[in-house]
Coordinates of C-alpha atoms in Angstrom, one line a residue:
Chain P
X1 CA 122.9 77.9 87.9
X2 CA 121.7 80.0 85.0
X3 CA 119.8 78.5 82.1
X4 CA 118.6 80.9 79.4
X5 CA 116.6 79.5 76.5
X6 CA 115.5 81.6 73.5
X7 CA 115.3 84.7 75.5
X8 CA 114.0 87.8 73.7
X9 CA 113.3 91.3 75.0
X10 CA 111.7 94.1 73.0
X11 CA 111.4 97.7 73.9
X12 CA 108.4 98.7 71.9
X13 CA 109.2 97.4 68.4
X14 CA 112.9 97.5 68.9
X15 CA 114.5 94.2 69.8
X16 CA 117.1 94.6 72.5
X17 CA 118.0 91.0 73.2
X18 CA 117.5 87.7 71.5
X19 CA 117.2 85.1 70.6
X20 CA 119.6 84.4 73.4
X21 CA 120.5 81.0 74.9
X22 CA 123.3 80.1 77.3
X23 CA 123.9 78.4 80.6
X24 CA 126.4 79.0 83.4
X25 CA 127.4 76.3 85.9
X26 CA 127.6 76.8 89.6
X27 CA 130.8 78.4 90.8
X28 CA 131.8 79.8 87.4
X29 CA 132.9 83.4 86.8
X30 CA 131.7 84.4 83.4
X31 CA 132.3 87.6 81.5
X32 CA 129.6 89.1 79.3
X33 CA 131.2 91.2 76.7
X34 CA 129.8 93.6 74.2
X35 CA 129.7 97.2 73.0
X36 CA 127.1 99.7 74.3
X37 CA 123.7 98.6 73.1
X38 CA 124.7 94.9 72.6
X39 CA 122.0 93.9 75.2
X40 CA 124.2 93.1 78.2
X41 CA 122.5 95.3 80.7
X42 CA 119.0 94.2 79.6
X43 CA 120.1 90.6 80.0
X44 CA 121.5 91.2 83.4
X45 CA 118.3 93.2 84.5
X46 CA 116.2 90.2 83.4
X47 CA 118.4 87.9 85.5
X48 CA 118.0 90.2 88.5
X49 CA 114.2 90.3 88.0
X50 CA 114.2 94.1 87.4
X51 CA 112.7 93.5 83.9
X52 CA 110.5 90.8 82.5
X53 CA 111.4 89.0 79.3
X54 CA 109.2 89.3 76.2
X55 CA 109.6 85.6 75.5
X56 CA 111.8 82.6 76.3
X57 CA 112.8 81.0 79.5
X58 CA 115.2 82.3 82.1
X59 CA 116.0 80.1 85.1
X60 CA 118.2 80.8 88.1
X61 CA 118.9 77.8 90.3
X62 CA 116.0 76.0 88.6
X63 CA 113.5 78.8 89.3
X64 CA 111.8 80.8 86.5
X65 CA 112.2 84.6 86.7
X66 CA 108.6 85.1 85.6
X67 CA 106.9 82.5 87.8
X68 CA 109.0 82.9 91.0
X69 CA 110.5 86.4 90.9
X70 CA 110.8 86.8 94.7
X71 CA 112.6 83.4 95.1
X72 CA 115.0 84.4 92.3
X73 CA 115.6 87.8 93.8
X74 CA 116.5 86.2 97.1
X75 CA 119.2 84.2 95.3
X76 CA 120.6 87.0 93.2
X77 CA 122.9 89.9 94.1
X78 CA 122.9 92.7 91.5
X79 CA 125.2 95.6 91.0
X80 CA 123.8 97.8 88.2
X81 CA 126.2 100.0 86.1
X82 CA 125.5 102.9 88.5
X83 CA 125.5 101.6 92.1
X84 CA 122.1 102.2 93.7
X85 CA 123.2 104.2 96.7
X86 CA 121.2 106.5 99.0
X87 CA 123.6 109.4 99.3
X88 CA 122.2 110.7 102.7
X89 CA 122.9 107.3 104.5
X90 CA 126.1 106.1 106.0
X91 CA 127.7 103.0 104.6
X92 CA 126.7 100.9 107.6
X93 CA 123.1 102.1 107.6
X94 CA 122.8 101.5 103.8
X95 CA 124.1 98.0 104.0
X96 CA 121.9 97.2 107.0
X97 CA 118.9 98.4 105.0
X98 CA 120.0 96.4 101.9
X99 CA 120.3 93.3 104.1
X100 CA 117.0 93.7 105.8
X101 CA 115.0 94.2 102.6
X102 CA 116.6 90.9 101.3
X103 CA 115.0 89.2 104.3
X104 CA 117.7 89.1 106.9
X105 CA 116.7 89.6 110.5
X106 CA 118.2 92.5 112.5
X107 CA 120.9 90.4 114.2
X108 CA 121.8 88.5 111.0
X109 CA 121.9 91.8 109.0
X110 CA 124.3 93.4 111.6
X111 CA 126.5 90.4 111.5
X112 CA 126.6 90.3 107.7
X113 CA 127.3 94.1 107.5
X114 CA 130.4 93.5 109.7
X115 CA 131.5 90.7 107.4
X116 CA 130.9 92.4 104.1
X117 CA 132.6 95.6 105.2
X118 CA 135.6 93.5 106.0
X119 CA 135.5 91.5 102.7
X120 CA 135.2 94.7 100.7
X121 CA 137.6 96.7 102.8
X122 CA 135.0 99.3 103.8
X123 CA 135.6 99.2 107.5
X124 CA 137.4 102.5 107.5
X125 CA 134.4 104.3 105.9
X126 CA 131.5 102.4 107.4
X127 CA 130.3 105.4 109.3
X128 CA 130.9 107.9 106.5
X129 CA 128.0 109.4 104.6
X130 CA 127.9 107.8 101.1
X131 CA 127.8 111.2 99.3
X132 CA 131.3 111.9 100.6
X133 CA 132.8 108.7 99.2
X134 CA 135.1 108.5 96.1
X135 CA 134.0 106.6 93.0
X136 CA 136.1 103.5 94.0
X137 CA 134.5 103.3 97.4
X138 CA 131.0 103.8 96.0
X139 CA 131.6 100.9 93.7
X140 CA 132.7 98.8 96.7
X141 CA 129.6 99.7 98.6
X142 CA 127.7 98.7 95.5
X143 CA 129.3 95.3 95.6
X144 CA 128.8 95.0 99.3
X145 CA 125.1 95.5 99.0
X146 CA 125.0 92.9 96.2
X147 CA 126.7 90.2 98.5
X148 CA 125.3 91.2 101.8
X149 CA 122.6 88.5 101.7
X150 CA 125.0 85.8 100.5
X151 CA 123.4 85.3 97.1
X152 CA 124.1 82.2 95.1
X153 CA 124.4 84.3 91.9
X154 CA 126.2 87.6 91.7
X155 CA 125.4 89.8 88.7
X156 CA 127.8 92.7 88.2
X157 CA 127.2 95.3 85.4
X158 CA 130.5 96.9 84.5
X159 CA 131.9 97.0 88.0
X160 CA 135.3 98.2 86.8
X161 CA 134.0 101.1 84.7
X162 CA 135.5 104.4 85.7
X163 CA 138.0 103.1 88.2
X164 CA 141.6 104.1 88.2
X165 CA 144.3 101.4 87.6
X166 CA 144.9 100.8 91.3
X167 CA 141.2 100.4 92.0
X168 CA 140.8 98.1 89.0
X169 CA 143.5 95.8 90.4
X170 CA 141.7 95.9 93.8
X171 CA 138.3 95.3 92.2
X172 CA 139.7 92.2 90.3
X173 CA 141.1 90.8 93.5
X174 CA 137.8 91.4 95.2
X175 CA 135.8 89.7 92.5
X176 CA 138.2 86.7 92.5
X177 CA 137.8 86.4 96.2
X178 CA 134.1 86.1 95.8
X179 CA 134.3 83.1 93.5
X180 CA 134.3 80.6 96.4
X181 CA 130.8 81.7 97.5
X182 CA 129.1 82.9 94.4
X183 CA 128.5 82.1 90.8
X184 CA 129.4 85.4 89.1
X185 CA 128.3 87.0 85.8
X186 CA 130.2 90.2 85.0
X187 CA 129.6 92.5 82.1
X188 CA 132.1 94.8 80.5
X189 CA 132.8 96.4 77.2
X190 CA 136.6 96.0 77.7
X191 CA 137.9 92.5 77.1
X192 CA 141.2 93.3 78.9
X193 CA 139.3 94.4 82.0
X194 CA 137.7 91.0 82.6
X195 CA 139.7 88.5 80.7
X196 CA 141.9 88.0 83.7
X197 CA 139.1 87.6 86.1
X198 CA 136.7 85.3 84.2
X199 CA 136.7 81.5 83.6
X200 CA 134.8 82.0 80.4
X201 CA 133.7 84.8 78.1
X202 CA 130.4 85.3 76.3
X203 CA 130.5 87.9 73.5
X204 CA 127.2 89.7 72.7
X205 CA 126.4 91.6 69.6
X206 CA 123.0 93.0 68.7
X207 CA 121.3 91.0 71.5
X208 CA 122.8 87.6 70.6
X209 CA 125.8 85.6 71.7
X210 CA 128.3 85.6 68.8
X211 CA 131.1 83.7 70.6
X212 CA 131.8 81.9 73.8
X213 CA 134.9 80.4 75.3
X214 CA 138.1 81.2 77.1
X215 CA 140.2 84.1 75.8
X216 CA 142.6 81.6 74.2
X217 CA 139.8 79.7 72.5
X218 CA 138.4 82.9 71.1
X219 CA 141.8 84.0 70.0
X220 CA 142.6 80.7 68.4
X221 CA 139.4 80.5 66.5
X222 CA 139.2 84.0 65.4
X223 CA 142.7 85.2 64.8
X224 CA 144.1 81.7 64.0
X225 CA 146.9 82.2 66.5
X226 CA 147.8 85.8 67.4
X227 CA 150.6 87.8 68.7
X228 CA 152.8 87.5 71.7
X229 CA 155.2 90.0 73.3
X230 CA 158.6 88.6 74.5
X231 CA 161.1 90.6 76.5
X232 CA 164.6 89.0 76.4
X233 CA 168.0 89.8 77.6
X234 CA 170.5 91.1 75.1
X235 CA 170.0 93.0 71.8
X236 CA 167.5 90.5 70.6
X237 CA 169.1 89.8 67.3
X238 CA 169.8 86.1 68.1
X239 CA 166.4 85.7 69.7
X240 CA 164.7 87.2 66.6
X241 CA 166.6 84.7 64.4
X242 CA 165.6 81.7 66.6
X243 CA 162.0 82.7 66.9
X244 CA 161.7 83.1 63.1
X245 CA 162.5 79.4 62.9
X246 CA 159.7 78.3 65.2
X247 CA 157.0 76.5 63.2
X248 CA 153.9 78.6 62.2
X249 CA 155.6 81.9 63.0
X250 CA 154.7 84.6 60.4
X251 CA 156.8 87.5 61.6
X252 CA 159.1 88.7 64.3
X253 CA 159.8 92.4 64.9
X254 CA 161.5 94.5 67.6
X255 CA 159.0 96.8 69.3
X256 CA 159.9 99.8 71.4
X257 CA 163.6 99.6 70.5
X258 CA 166.4 98.3 72.7
X259 CA 166.3 99.3 76.3
X260 CA 169.6 98.8 78.2
X261 CA 170.2 95.1 78.3
X262 CA 166.7 94.0 77.2
X263 CA 164.8 93.9 74.0
X264 CA 161.1 93.5 73.4
X265 CA 159.9 91.4 70.4
X266 CA 156.5 91.0 68.9
X267 CA 155.9 87.5 67.4
X268 CA 153.0 87.0 65.0
X269 CA 152.0 83.4 64.4
X270 CA 149.1 81.4 63.0
X271 CA 148.7 79.4 66.2
X272 CA 149.5 79.7 69.9
X273 CA 153.3 79.3 69.9
X274 CA 154.0 80.5 73.4
X275 CA 155.3 77.1 74.6
X276 CA 157.5 76.5 71.5
X277 CA 158.9 80.0 71.6
X278 CA 159.8 79.7 75.3
X279 CA 161.4 76.3 74.8
X280 CA 163.5 77.5 71.8
X281 CA 164.8 80.6 73.7
X282 CA 165.6 78.7 76.9
X283 CA 167.4 75.9 75.0
X284 CA 169.5 78.7 73.4
X285 CA 170.3 80.1 76.8
X286 CA 168.5 83.4 76.1
X287 CA 167.0 84.9 79.3
X288 CA 163.3 85.5 79.1
X289 CA 162.1 88.4 81.2
X290 CA 158.5 88.5 80.1
X291 CA 156.2 86.6 77.8
X292 CA 152.7 87.8 77.3
X293 CA 149.8 88.0 74.9
X294 CA 149.5 91.3 73.2
X295 CA 146.9 93.7 74.8
X296 CA 146.3 94.9 71.2
X297 CA 145.4 91.4 70.3
X298 CA 142.9 91.1 73.1
X299 CA 141.1 94.2 71.9
X300 CA 141.2 93.1 68.3
X301 CA 139.6 89.8 69.3
X302 CA 136.9 91.8 71.0
X303 CA 136.4 94.3 68.2
X304 CA 136.2 91.5 65.6
X305 CA 133.5 89.8 67.5
X306 CA 131.5 92.7 68.9
X307 CA 131.3 95.2 66.1
X308 CA 128.4 94.9 63.8
X309 CA 130.8 95.0 60.8
X310 CA 132.6 92.0 62.3
X311 CA 129.7 89.7 61.6
X312 CA 131.5 87.7 59.1
X313 CA 134.4 86.9 61.5
X314 CA 132.0 86.4 64.4
X315 CA 130.1 83.8 62.4
X316 CA 133.2 81.7 62.1
X317 CA 133.0 81.0 65.8
Chain Y
X1 CA 104.3 94.5 106.1
X2 CA 107.8 94.3 107.5
X3 CA 109.2 95.3 104.1
X4 CA 106.8 98.2 103.8
X5 CA 107.8 99.5 107.2
X6 CA 111.5 99.2 106.3
X7 CA 110.9 101.3 103.2
X8 CA 108.8 103.7 105.1
X9 CA 111.5 104.1 107.8
X10 CA 114.2 104.8 105.2
X11 CA 112.0 107.2 103.3
X12 CA 111.0 109.1 106.5
X13 CA 114.6 109.4 107.6
X14 CA 115.5 110.8 104.1
X15 CA 113.0 113.7 104.6
X16 CA 114.6 114.5 107.9
X17 CA 118.1 114.4 106.5
X18 CA 117.5 116.4 103.4
X19 CA 116.8 120.1 103.2
X20 CA 113.7 119.4 101.1
X21 CA 111.8 117.8 104.0
X22 CA 112.6 120.7 106.4
X23 CA 111.9 123.3 103.8
X24 CA 108.4 121.9 102.9
X25 CA 107.6 121.5 106.6
X26 CA 108.7 125.0 107.4
X27 CA 106.8 126.5 104.5
X28 CA 103.7 124.6 105.4
X29 CA 103.8 125.8 109.0
X30 CA 104.7 129.4 108.0
X31 CA 101.8 129.6 105.5
X32 CA 99.4 128.0 108.0
X33 CA 100.4 130.5 110.6
X34 CA 100.1 133.5 108.3
X35 CA 96.7 132.4 106.9
X36 CA 95.4 131.7 110.4
X37 CA 96.4 135.1 111.6
X38 CA 95.4 137.1 108.5
X39 CA 92.7 135.0 107.0
X40 CA 90.9 133.0 109.6
X41 CA 91.3 135.5 112.5
X42 CA 90.7 138.6 110.3
X43 CA 87.5 140.5 111.1
X44 CA 84.7 139.8 113.6
X45 CA 83.7 136.1 113.4
X46 CA 82.2 133.4 115.4
X47 CA 84.8 131.0 116.9
X48 CA 83.4 128.1 114.8
X49 CA 83.8 130.2 111.7
X50 CA 87.4 131.0 112.6
X51 CA 88.0 127.3 113.0
X52 CA 86.3 126.4 109.7
X53 CA 88.4 129.0 107.9
X54 CA 91.5 127.7 109.4
X55 CA 90.7 124.2 108.2
X56 CA 89.9 125.6 104.8
X57 CA 93.4 127.2 104.4
X58 CA 95.2 124.3 106.1
X59 CA 93.6 121.7 103.8
X60 CA 94.9 123.6 100.7
X61 CA 98.4 123.8 102.2
X62 CA 98.4 120.1 103.1
X63 CA 97.4 119.3 99.5
X64 CA 100.2 121.4 98.1
X65 CA 102.7 119.9 100.5
X66 CA 101.6 116.4 99.7
X67 CA 102.0 116.9 96.0
X68 CA 105.3 118.6 96.4
X69 CA 106.8 115.7 98.3
X70 CA 105.0 112.8 96.6
X71 CA 106.4 113.7 93.2
X72 CA 109.8 112.4 94.3
X73 CA 108.6 109.2 95.9
X74 CA 109.3 106.9 93.0
X75 CA 110.4 109.2 90.1
X76 CA 113.3 110.6 92.2
X77 CA 114.5 107.1 92.9
X78 CA 114.2 106.2 89.2
X79 CA 116.2 109.2 88.3
X80 CA 118.9 108.5 90.9
X81 CA 119.1 104.8 89.9
X82 CA 118.2 103.7 93.5
X83 CA 114.8 102.2 92.6
X84 CA 116.7 99.1 91.2
X85 CA 117.8 98.3 94.8
X86 CA 114.2 97.7 96.0
X87 CA 113.0 96.4 92.6
X88 CA 115.6 93.6 92.7
X89 CA 114.9 92.7 96.4
X90 CA 112.3 90.1 97.2
X91 CA 109.7 92.8 97.9
X92 CA 106.3 93.1 96.2
X93 CA 105.3 96.2 94.4
X94 CA 102.5 96.5 97.0
X95 CA 105.0 96.8 99.8
X96 CA 107.1 99.4 97.9
X97 CA 104.1 101.6 97.2
X98 CA 102.7 100.9 100.7
X99 CA 106.0 101.9 102.4
X100 CA 106.3 105.1 100.4
X101 CA 102.8 106.0 101.2
X102 CA 103.1 105.3 104.9
X103 CA 106.3 107.5 105.1
X104 CA 104.8 110.5 103.4
X105 CA 101.5 110.1 105.2
X106 CA 103.3 110.1 108.5
X107 CA 105.3 113.1 107.6
X108 CA 102.4 115.2 106.3
X109 CA 100.2 114.2 109.2
X110 CA 102.9 115.1 111.6
X111 CA 103.4 118.5 110.1
X112 CA 99.7 119.1 109.9
X113 CA 99.2 118.2 113.6
X114 CA 102.0 120.6 114.5
X115 CA 99.5 123.4 113.7
X116 CA 97.2 122.2 116.6
X117 CA 98.3 125.2 118.7
X118 CA 96.4 127.5 116.3
X119 CA 92.9 126.0 117.0
X120 CA 93.9 126.0 120.7
X121 CA 94.5 129.8 120.5
X122 CA 90.8 130.2 119.8
X123 CA 90.1 129.1 123.3
X124 CA 91.8 132.3 124.5
X125 CA 88.9 134.6 123.4
X126 CA 86.3 132.1 122.1
X127 CA 84.9 128.7 122.4
X128 CA 84.8 125.7 120.0
X129 CA 84.2 122.0 120.6
X130 CA 87.0 119.6 120.7
X131 CA 84.9 117.4 118.4
X132 CA 84.9 120.1 115.7
X133 CA 88.7 120.3 115.9
X134 CA 89.1 116.5 115.7
X135 CA 86.7 116.2 112.7
X136 CA 88.4 119.1 110.9
X137 CA 91.8 117.5 111.3
X138 CA 90.4 114.2 110.2
X139 CA 89.2 115.8 107.0
X140 CA 92.6 117.3 106.3
X141 CA 94.4 114.0 107.1
X142 CA 92.0 112.2 104.7
X143 CA 92.4 114.8 102.0
X144 CA 96.2 114.6 102.5
X145 CA 96.1 110.8 102.1
X146 CA 94.2 111.2 98.8
X147 CA 96.6 113.9 97.5
X148 CA 99.6 111.7 98.5
X149 CA 98.1 108.7 96.6
X150 CA 97.5 110.8 93.5
X151 CA 101.1 112.1 93.7
X152 CA 102.4 108.6 94.2
X153 CA 100.6 107.4 91.2
X154 CA 102.0 110.3 89.1
X155 CA 105.5 109.5 90.5
X156 CA 105.2 105.8 89.6
X157 CA 103.9 106.7 86.1
X158 CA 106.3 109.5 85.2
X159 CA 110.0 109.2 84.3
X160 CA 111.1 112.4 86.0
X161 CA 110.1 114.3 89.1
X162 CA 109.1 117.3 87.0
X163 CA 106.7 115.3 84.9
X164 CA 105.4 113.6 88.0
X165 CA 104.8 117.0 89.7
X166 CA 102.9 118.3 86.6
X167 CA 100.9 115.1 86.2
X168 CA 100.0 115.0 89.9
X169 CA 99.1 118.7 90.0
X170 CA 96.9 118.2 86.9
X171 CA 95.0 115.2 88.3
X172 CA 94.6 117.0 91.6
X173 CA 93.5 120.2 89.9
X174 CA 90.9 118.4 87.8
X175 CA 89.5 116.6 90.8
X176 CA 89.3 119.9 92.7
X177 CA 87.5 121.7 90.0
X178 CA 85.0 119.1 89.2
X179 CA 82.4 121.1 91.1
X180 CA 82.6 123.7 88.4
X181 CA 82.0 121.1 85.8
X182 CA 79.0 119.9 87.8
X183 CA 77.5 123.4 87.5
X184 CA 77.2 123.2 83.7
X185 CA 75.9 119.6 83.7
X186 CA 72.3 118.5 84.1
X187 CA 71.1 116.2 86.9
X188 CA 71.8 113.3 87.5
X189 CA 75.2 113.8 85.8
X190 CA 75.9 117.0 87.8
X191 CA 75.3 115.2 91.0
X192 CA 77.7 112.4 90.0
X193 CA 80.4 114.8 89.0
X194 CA 79.9 116.9 92.2
X195 CA 80.2 113.7 94.2
X196 CA 83.6 113.1 92.6
X197 CA 85.0 116.6 93.5
X198 CA 87.9 116.3 95.9
X199 CA 87.4 119.3 98.1
X200 CA 84.2 121.4 97.6
X201 CA 81.4 119.6 99.3
X202 CA 83.4 116.9 100.9
X203 CA 85.7 119.1 102.9
X204 CA 83.0 121.6 103.8
X205 CA 81.4 119.1 106.1
X206 CA 84.6 118.3 107.9
X207 CA 85.5 122.0 108.2
X208 CA 82.2 122.6 109.9
X209 CA 82.8 119.7 112.3
X210 CA 80.3 117.3 110.6
X211 CA 81.6 113.8 110.3
X212 CA 79.7 111.9 107.5
X213 CA 80.6 108.3 106.8
X214 CA 80.1 108.8 103.0
X215 CA 82.8 111.5 103.0
X216 CA 85.2 109.3 104.9
X217 CA 84.5 106.4 102.5
X218 CA 85.0 108.7 99.5
X219 CA 88.5 109.7 100.6
X220 CA 89.4 106.2 101.5
X221 CA 88.2 105.0 98.0
X222 CA 90.2 107.7 96.2
X223 CA 93.3 106.8 98.2
X224 CA 92.9 103.1 97.5
X225 CA 92.2 103.7 93.8
X226 CA 95.3 105.7 93.2
X227 CA 97.5 103.5 95.3
X228 CA 96.3 100.5 93.3
X229 CA 96.9 102.4 90.1
X230 CA 100.5 103.1 91.3
X231 CA 101.0 99.4 92.1
X232 CA 99.7 98.4 88.7
X233 CA 101.9 101.0 87.0
X234 CA 105.0 99.6 88.8
X235 CA 104.1 96.1 87.7
X236 CA 103.5 97.2 84.1
X237 CA 106.8 99.0 84.0
X238 CA 108.7 95.7 84.4
X239 CA 107.1 94.5 81.1
X240 CA 108.2 97.6 79.2

């Protein structure tokens, strides 16, 4: 669906992106990660035909963004980091306008507006003026305008930014529901925000991809294993002893103390030992209430890759 | 054309839904009325002179109104982040600029034509030809179109509305004052410079009810030139 070869983009003498090469298959949800200034937004703007590349080839559905910009635009739905909303319009008017300028006829546009307001849970506010909407609803309207013309490729620039925890969960659900109809590229500077939503992650630093793969692949390659958090029944002493015996475990420590009848343990290992740890505890008849990768670990993967001073580690990928 | 009309329709509705559109329209009509009463109708004059004076004042007000509203056409959308919506839709830059122009031209022409009762008042105590009125308004409308095109170019070029307003006013000011530069130049350069002046000789003919093809063509060329400059500026910005 997306093929990018040796893309570069300069703002004056300053290189913002490149050389950048990657491809995304149809139906994938891919996360583009990077700190501010890594080149994510510039890359997405080029894909949406808002900017032209300085050099290289960018193809969407086989069409070059320089040679066939209007054909590409018709295939792409784009939500920039600040939703492009006309405050004085109502939600329905705005979506109707967005649909029509993407080439839909009046009847088609009205039908699609009904559908997308349903998909994005905007029916209750469809006649509200956009300036009166909360941040979460504005973000939803932004997504609705991006999908109103049923694009093959959906490009979302930090759609979760600024949302509260409930809205983040709703937004993740919304993006997941869109996977059946669109190939999706989402950018973020928080790994934890999109790792649950995406099939694959691309990490950008200083305009280049420094790592690609699933969260687990990145973790395995960069941290040679990582940490898991296990909550077990009991005081945890027996579980701690058993987990220490699991192959490749480096350390086990109790975190957050003992709460009632449960204990939370942090296990550091040189490889992914989730399966082995689980089996060991279950065979010993220790109840496992929760087993998860550490959030701290997610962020450390990201920081290792994305920070300029993480170049050495990033190069290992 | 469909896309240009879609953009024009949205833009026009935004004037009517925002205080700015109403404030500019009200200010234009108020100033037109005051200047008609105090300036054009002041003193003993022939009816045709009253009408010519009215068109003189009204042309200035239309220019100021056009620049005041045109500064926001593109720069405001760039500042608000909404330009990306139309930039990433399958619409050509020609249609974007065309739509913006049509919207503001419709608005300014509408407000200008609302002053038509003032020339009509001349008929109470005097007599002017309908042709004079029509030609005078044609001159104002053409001048308004040129001012909008200049403002639209400034708005496409500048990052902010304030810079767009300053740039648009500067270009308009230079083009208005070219007749002064013509005074200090020698022929044939003086004639060339005078021919470029936006208001002085060109509008005088319209104000007096004289329709000259060269003046009509001049305003159409100025409008086309600055609209083309705005389109090329929009295209160039994508390469930045």
